[in-house]
mmCIF file of C-alpha atoms in Angstrom:
data_model
loop_
_atom_site.group_PDB
_atom_site.id
_atom_site.type_symbol
_atom_site.label_atom_id
_atom_site.label_comp_id
_atom_site.label_asym_id
_atom_site.label_seq_id
_atom_site.Cartn_x
_atom_site.Cartn_y
_atom_site.Cartn_z
ATOM 1 C CA MET G 1 54.131 -35.261 -5.979
ATOM 2 C CA GLY G 2 51.124 -34.723 -3.746
ATOM 3 C CA THR G 3 48.055 -32.771 -4.858
ATOM 4 C CA PRO G 4 48.013 -29.240 -3.399
ATOM 5 C CA ASP G 5 45.255 -28.402 -0.944
ATOM 6 C CA PHE G 6 44.213 -25.442 -3.044
ATOM 7 C CA CYS G 7 44.541 -25.107 -6.799
ATOM 8 C CA PRO G 8 43.359 -21.677 -8.042
ATOM 9 C CA LEU G 9 41.271 -21.536 -11.168
ATOM 10 C CA PRO G 10 43.008 -19.938 -14.174
ATOM 11 C CA LEU G 11 41.909 -16.422 -14.983
ATOM 12 C CA TYR G 12 40.537 -15.983 -18.481
ATOM 13 C CA LEU G 13 39.349 -12.771 -20.060
ATOM 14 C CA ASN G 14 35.576 -12.953 -20.476
ATOM 15 C CA LEU G 15 35.393 -12.057 -24.160
ATOM 16 C CA SER G 16 31.611 -12.398 -24.186
ATOM 17 C CA SER G 17 31.109 -9.591 -21.652
ATOM 18 C CA MET G 18 29.283 -6.474 -22.753
ATOM 19 C CA LYS G 19 28.349 -3.390 -20.809
ATOM 20 C CA MET G 20 24.802 -2.092 -20.700
ATOM 21 C CA LEU G 21 23.777 1.098 -18.922
ATOM 22 C CA VAL G 22 20.222 1.128 -17.509
ATOM 23 C CA TRP G 23 19.019 4.347 -15.942
ATOM 24 C CA ASN G 24 15.570 5.234 -14.568
ATOM 25 C CA CYS G 25 16.270 8.864 -15.269
ATOM 26 C CA HIS G 26 12.926 10.544 -14.424
ATOM 27 C CA GLY G 27 13.267 13.002 -17.293
ATOM 28 C CA ALA G 28 15.747 13.299 -20.166
ATOM 29 C CA GLY G 29 15.018 16.785 -21.406
ATOM 30 C CA ASN G 30 17.243 18.932 -19.243
ATOM 31 C CA SER G 31 20.892 19.986 -18.995
ATOM 32 C CA VAL G 32 21.514 17.935 -15.836
ATOM 33 C CA PHE G 33 20.518 14.776 -17.734
ATOM 34 C CA LYS G 34 22.836 15.607 -20.640
ATOM 35 C CA ARG G 35 25.779 16.273 -18.366
ATOM 36 C CA THR G 36 25.175 13.130 -16.326
ATOM 37 C CA ILE G 37 24.749 10.808 -19.298
ATOM 38 C CA ARG G 38 28.015 12.099 -20.818
ATOM 39 C CA ASP G 39 29.788 11.344 -17.520
ATOM 40 C CA LEU G 40 28.245 7.864 -17.308
ATOM 41 C CA LEU G 41 29.231 6.985 -20.853
ATOM 42 C CA LYS G 42 32.777 8.181 -20.252
ATOM 43 C CA SER G 43 33.030 6.169 -17.033
ATOM 44 C CA HIS G 44 31.455 2.901 -18.208
ATOM 45 C CA ASN G 45 31.746 2.823 -22.021
ATOM 46 C CA PRO G 46 28.580 0.750 -22.579
ATOM 47 C CA SER G 47 27.488 -0.776 -25.874
ATOM 48 C CA ILE G 48 23.789 -0.335 -25.051
ATOM 49 C CA ILE G 49 21.944 2.420 -23.174
ATOM 50 C CA VAL G 50 18.473 1.906 -21.654
ATOM 51 C CA LEU G 51 16.618 4.963 -20.372
ATOM 52 C CA ILE G 52 13.318 4.681 -18.516
ATOM 53 C CA GLU G 53 10.802 7.422 -17.668
ATOM 54 C CA THR G 54 12.298 9.804 -20.201
ATOM 55 C CA LYS G 55 9.170 12.025 -20.151
ATOM 56 C CA VAL G 56 10.197 13.565 -23.485
ATOM 57 C CA GLN G 57 10.203 12.352 -27.118
ATOM 58 C CA LEU G 58 13.385 10.764 -28.466
ATOM 59 C CA SER G 59 13.145 12.921 -31.604
ATOM 60 C CA SER G 60 14.104 15.926 -29.463
ATOM 61 C CA MET G 61 17.339 14.187 -28.430
ATOM 62 C CA GLY G 62 18.301 12.266 -31.582
ATOM 63 C CA LEU G 63 21.201 14.497 -32.650
ATOM 64 C CA PHE G 64 22.539 14.550 -29.085
ATOM 65 C CA PHE G 65 22.845 10.753 -28.973
ATOM 66 C CA ASN G 66 24.148 10.513 -32.533
ATOM 67 C CA ASN G 67 27.036 12.749 -31.486
ATOM 68 C CA LEU G 68 27.717 10.377 -28.602
ATOM 69 C CA GLY G 69 27.993 7.411 -30.980
ATOM 70 C CA PHE G 70 24.574 5.869 -30.273
ATOM 71 C CA ALA G 71 23.057 6.199 -33.707
ATOM 72 C CA ALA G 72 20.607 3.293 -33.550
ATOM 73 C CA SER G 73 17.535 3.027 -31.363
ATOM 74 C CA THR G 74 14.156 1.509 -30.675
ATOM 75 C CA PHE G 75 11.804 3.310 -28.313
ATOM 76 C CA VAL G 76 8.363 3.946 -26.856
ATOM 77 C CA ASP G 77 7.798 7.651 -26.403
ATOM 78 C CA PRO G 78 5.935 8.915 -23.315
ATOM 79 C CA VAL G 79 2.233 9.610 -23.271
ATOM 80 C CA GLY G 80 2.204 13.314 -22.516
ATOM 81 C CA LYS G 81 4.954 13.545 -19.918
ATOM 82 C CA CYS G 82 4.353 10.114 -18.420
ATOM 83 C CA GLY G 83 6.683 7.159 -19.029
ATOM 84 C CA GLY G 84 8.893 6.589 -22.028
ATOM 85 C CA ILE G 85 11.430 3.835 -22.770
ATOM 86 C CA TRP G 86 14.458 4.374 -24.975
ATOM 87 C CA LEU G 87 16.922 1.699 -25.986
ATOM 88 C CA LEU G 88 19.967 2.992 -27.889
ATOM 89 C CA TRP G 89 23.108 1.190 -29.036
ATOM 90 C CA ASP G 90 26.419 1.626 -30.780
ATOM 91 C CA PRO G 91 25.900 -0.098 -34.170
ATOM 92 C CA PHE G 92 29.652 -0.736 -34.469
ATOM 93 C CA LYS G 93 29.612 -2.863 -31.292
ATOM 94 C CA VAL G 94 26.338 -4.758 -31.367
ATOM 95 C CA ILE G 95 23.298 -5.589 -33.534
ATOM 96 C CA VAL G 96 19.888 -5.091 -31.899
ATOM 97 C CA LEU G 97 16.748 -6.412 -33.605
ATOM 98 C CA ALA G 98 13.428 -5.028 -32.374
ATOM 99 C CA LEU G 99 10.837 -7.757 -31.750
ATOM 100 C CA ASP G 100 7.939 -6.016 -30.061
ATOM 101 C CA ALA G 101 7.143 -2.854 -28.100
ATOM 102 C CA ASN G 102 4.345 -1.334 -26.065
ATOM 103 C CA PRO G 103 4.237 1.382 -23.371
ATOM 104 C CA GLN G 104 5.307 -1.122 -20.647
ATOM 105 C CA VAL G 105 7.980 -3.235 -22.318
ATOM 106 C CA ILE G 106 10.345 -3.381 -25.285
ATOM 107 C CA TYR G 107 11.596 -6.767 -26.566
ATOM 108 C CA VAL G 108 14.768 -6.973 -28.638
ATOM 109 C CA LYS G 109 17.234 -9.656 -29.783
ATOM 110 C CA ILE G 110 20.902 -8.950 -29.137
ATOM 111 C CA LYS G 111 23.333 -10.305 -31.763
ATOM 112 C CA ARG G 112 27.115 -10.252 -31.994
ATOM 113 C CA ASP G 113 29.443 -12.215 -34.219
ATOM 114 C CA HIS G 114 30.681 -15.482 -32.692
ATOM 115 C CA PHE G 115 28.360 -15.274 -29.660
ATOM 116 C CA PRO G 116 24.925 -16.735 -28.949
ATOM 117 C CA ASN G 117 21.916 -14.502 -29.474
ATOM 118 C CA TRP G 118 19.919 -13.458 -26.423
ATOM 119 C CA ILE G 119 16.684 -11.646 -25.642
ATOM 120 C CA LEU G 120 16.455 -8.357 -23.737
ATOM 121 C CA SER G 121 13.206 -7.061 -22.251
ATOM 122 C CA VAL G 122 13.191 -3.479 -20.956
ATOM 123 C CA VAL G 123 10.334 -2.976 -18.506
ATOM 124 C CA TYR G 124 8.544 0.120 -17.259
ATOM 125 C CA ALA G 125 5.562 -1.221 -15.292
ATOM 126 C CA ARG G 126 2.686 1.160 -14.764
ATOM 127 C CA PRO G 127 1.625 2.077 -11.208
ATOM 128 C CA ASN G 128 -1.918 0.951 -11.999
ATOM 129 C CA PRO G 129 -2.286 -2.728 -10.894
ATOM 130 C CA THR G 130 -4.643 -3.598 -13.750
ATOM 131 C CA LYS G 131 -2.153 -2.339 -16.324
ATOM 132 C CA ARG G 132 0.633 -4.261 -14.552
ATOM 133 C CA ASP G 133 -1.486 -7.406 -14.939
ATOM 134 C CA THR G 134 -1.441 -6.784 -18.699
ATOM 135 C CA LEU G 135 2.363 -6.438 -18.624
ATOM 136 C CA TRP G 136 2.775 -9.790 -16.842
ATOM 137 C CA GLU G 137 0.397 -11.514 -19.222
ATOM 138 C CA ASN G 138 2.683 -10.232 -22.011
ATOM 139 C CA LEU G 139 5.837 -11.443 -20.247
ATOM 140 C CA GLU G 140 4.340 -14.870 -19.547
ATOM 141 C CA SER G 141 3.341 -15.181 -23.196
ATOM 142 C CA MET G 142 6.928 -14.315 -24.164
ATOM 143 C CA GLU G 143 8.273 -16.966 -21.798
ATOM 144 C CA ASP G 144 6.027 -19.646 -23.335
ATOM 145 C CA ASN G 145 8.031 -19.352 -26.556
ATOM 146 C CA MET G 146 11.432 -18.603 -25.013
ATOM 147 C CA SER G 147 14.321 -20.893 -25.915
ATOM 148 C CA GLU G 148 17.173 -18.343 -25.661
ATOM 149 C CA PRO G 149 18.941 -16.592 -22.816
ATOM 150 C CA TRP G 150 16.607 -13.862 -21.517
ATOM 151 C CA LEU G 151 17.391 -10.763 -19.512
ATOM 152 C CA ALA G 152 14.608 -8.526 -18.137
ATOM 153 C CA VAL G 153 15.615 -5.158 -16.702
ATOM 154 C CA GLY G 154 13.895 -1.997 -15.560
ATOM 155 C CA ASP G 155 11.264 -0.580 -13.252
ATOM 156 C CA PHE G 156 8.839 -3.358 -12.305
ATOM 157 C CA ASN G 157 6.941 -1.072 -9.911
ATOM 158 C CA ASP G 158 6.686 -3.961 -7.424
ATOM 159 C CA PHE G 159 8.799 -5.495 -4.658
ATOM 160 C CA ALA G 160 9.264 -9.157 -3.853
ATOM 161 C CA SER G 161 9.504 -9.128 -0.029
ATOM 162 C CA GLN G 162 9.060 -6.858 2.958
ATOM 163 C CA ASN G 163 12.877 -6.504 3.053
ATOM 164 C CA GLU G 164 12.546 -4.510 -0.149
ATOM 165 C CA LYS G 165 10.477 -1.804 1.511
ATOM 166 C CA ARG G 166 11.318 0.571 4.355
ATOM 167 C CA SER G 167 8.539 2.659 5.779
ATOM 168 C CA PHE G 168 7.359 3.901 9.155
ATOM 169 C CA VAL G 169 3.762 3.324 8.064
ATOM 170 C CA PRO G 170 2.430 -0.193 8.800
ATOM 171 C CA SER G 171 2.506 -2.260 5.610
ATOM 172 C CA HIS G 172 -0.319 -4.488 4.419
ATOM 173 C CA SER G 173 1.371 -5.453 1.152
ATOM 174 C CA HIS G 174 2.080 -9.160 1.829
ATOM 175 C CA ALA G 175 -0.370 -10.275 -0.866
ATOM 176 C CA ARG G 176 1.291 -7.877 -3.321
ATOM 177 C CA THR G 177 4.778 -9.242 -2.636
ATOM 178 C CA ARG G 178 3.593 -12.851 -2.947
ATOM 179 C CA LYS G 179 1.913 -12.052 -6.270
ATOM 180 C CA PHE G 180 5.048 -10.421 -7.635
ATOM 181 C CA ALA G 181 7.289 -13.308 -6.560
ATOM 182 C CA ALA G 182 4.834 -15.764 -8.150
ATOM 183 C CA ARG G 183 4.901 -13.783 -11.374
ATOM 184 C CA LEU G 184 8.697 -13.954 -11.565
ATOM 185 C CA ASN G 185 8.459 -17.705 -11.023
ATOM 186 C CA MET G 186 5.791 -18.097 -13.711
ATOM 187 C CA CYS G 187 8.204 -16.468 -16.174
ATOM 188 C CA ASN G 188 11.109 -18.634 -14.916
ATOM 189 C CA LEU G 189 12.995 -15.448 -14.033
ATOM 190 C CA MET G 190 15.396 -15.168 -11.116
ATOM 191 C CA ASP G 191 16.562 -11.945 -9.564
ATOM 192 C CA LEU G 192 20.283 -11.266 -10.128
ATOM 193 C CA GLY G 193 20.569 -9.139 -6.994
ATOM 194 C CA CYS G 194 22.519 -5.924 -6.749
ATOM 195 C CA SER G 195 25.408 -4.167 -5.056
ATOM 196 C CA GLY G 196 25.221 -0.833 -3.325
ATOM 197 C CA PRO G 197 21.914 0.671 -2.097
ATOM 198 C CA HIS G 198 19.186 -1.781 -2.980
ATOM 199 C CA LEU G 199 16.166 0.454 -2.282
ATOM 200 C CA THR G 200 15.837 2.309 -5.565
ATOM 201 C CA TRP G 201 12.745 4.507 -5.116
ATOM 202 C CA SER G 202 11.800 7.140 -2.576
ATOM 203 C CA ASN G 203 8.538 9.035 -2.112
ATOM 204 C CA GLY G 204 10.684 12.118 -1.532
ATOM 205 C CA ARG G 205 9.225 12.883 1.876
ATOM 206 C CA GLN G 206 11.212 13.587 5.006
ATOM 207 C CA GLY G 207 11.406 11.952 8.428
ATOM 208 C CA MET G 208 8.668 9.541 9.460
ATOM 209 C CA ALA G 209 6.810 10.113 6.181
ATOM 210 C CA ASN G 210 9.663 8.728 4.083
ATOM 211 C CA THR G 211 9.192 5.434 2.215
ATOM 212 C CA LEU G 212 11.873 3.557 0.260
ATOM 213 C CA GLU G 213 11.252 0.583 -2.018
ATOM 214 C CA ARG G 214 13.181 -1.590 -4.437
ATOM 215 C CA LEU G 215 11.247 -1.185 -7.693
ATOM 216 C CA ASP G 216 14.144 -1.499 -10.180
ATOM 217 C CA ARG G 217 15.839 -4.832 -10.795
ATOM 218 C CA VAL G 218 17.471 -7.234 -13.216
ATOM 219 C CA ALA G 219 16.208 -10.785 -13.715
ATOM 220 C CA CYS G 220 17.146 -13.619 -16.063
ATOM 221 C CA ASN G 221 16.252 -17.187 -16.987
ATOM 222 C CA THR G 222 18.568 -20.130 -16.357
ATOM 223 C CA GLU G 223 19.915 -19.994 -19.900
#
């Protein structure tokens, strides 16, 4: 018999898949947040929740998340009402070991029986360029000792090309985009792309004053 021109690949269930919900929520202390997070959990059934810019302390929401089944957490609370990173998980689905944390990034190791361990970094980069430099020094130091699969997610407060910014005001940010792309390369991280609207931040202004940028992303190493 001749070989067919097209032989489809067999379809196997990806048993290693795991859902993670990452939300730059801009405040977690209101009824709209609670209603929305319940809807998201019902729709997506994640094992891990990552919340960025919570602007409130996790202690004020602990019972709420316990009732949703996310009884384990590691977090960096906001300074005043600025920032905040929460990472919560269902302890019956996954083991998360905290490695390090500071106001701009949380590092954890993700473990599940019968699957390789991997590293998750949750990023909330500060708007201040000097503080972002400190973040990237931290990430580069992490990469120097990285031998496992590594996923970095969150608000990097930077964009990698002019295609990731839409503004009616002339842009002089070419040096900024080159620096950000170089930093990703230094950490051996590659952008995983996205579906849907890719410009994730707006200055909230109308008409010609509106600016949109892609500040939130997911990146990983080759492992």
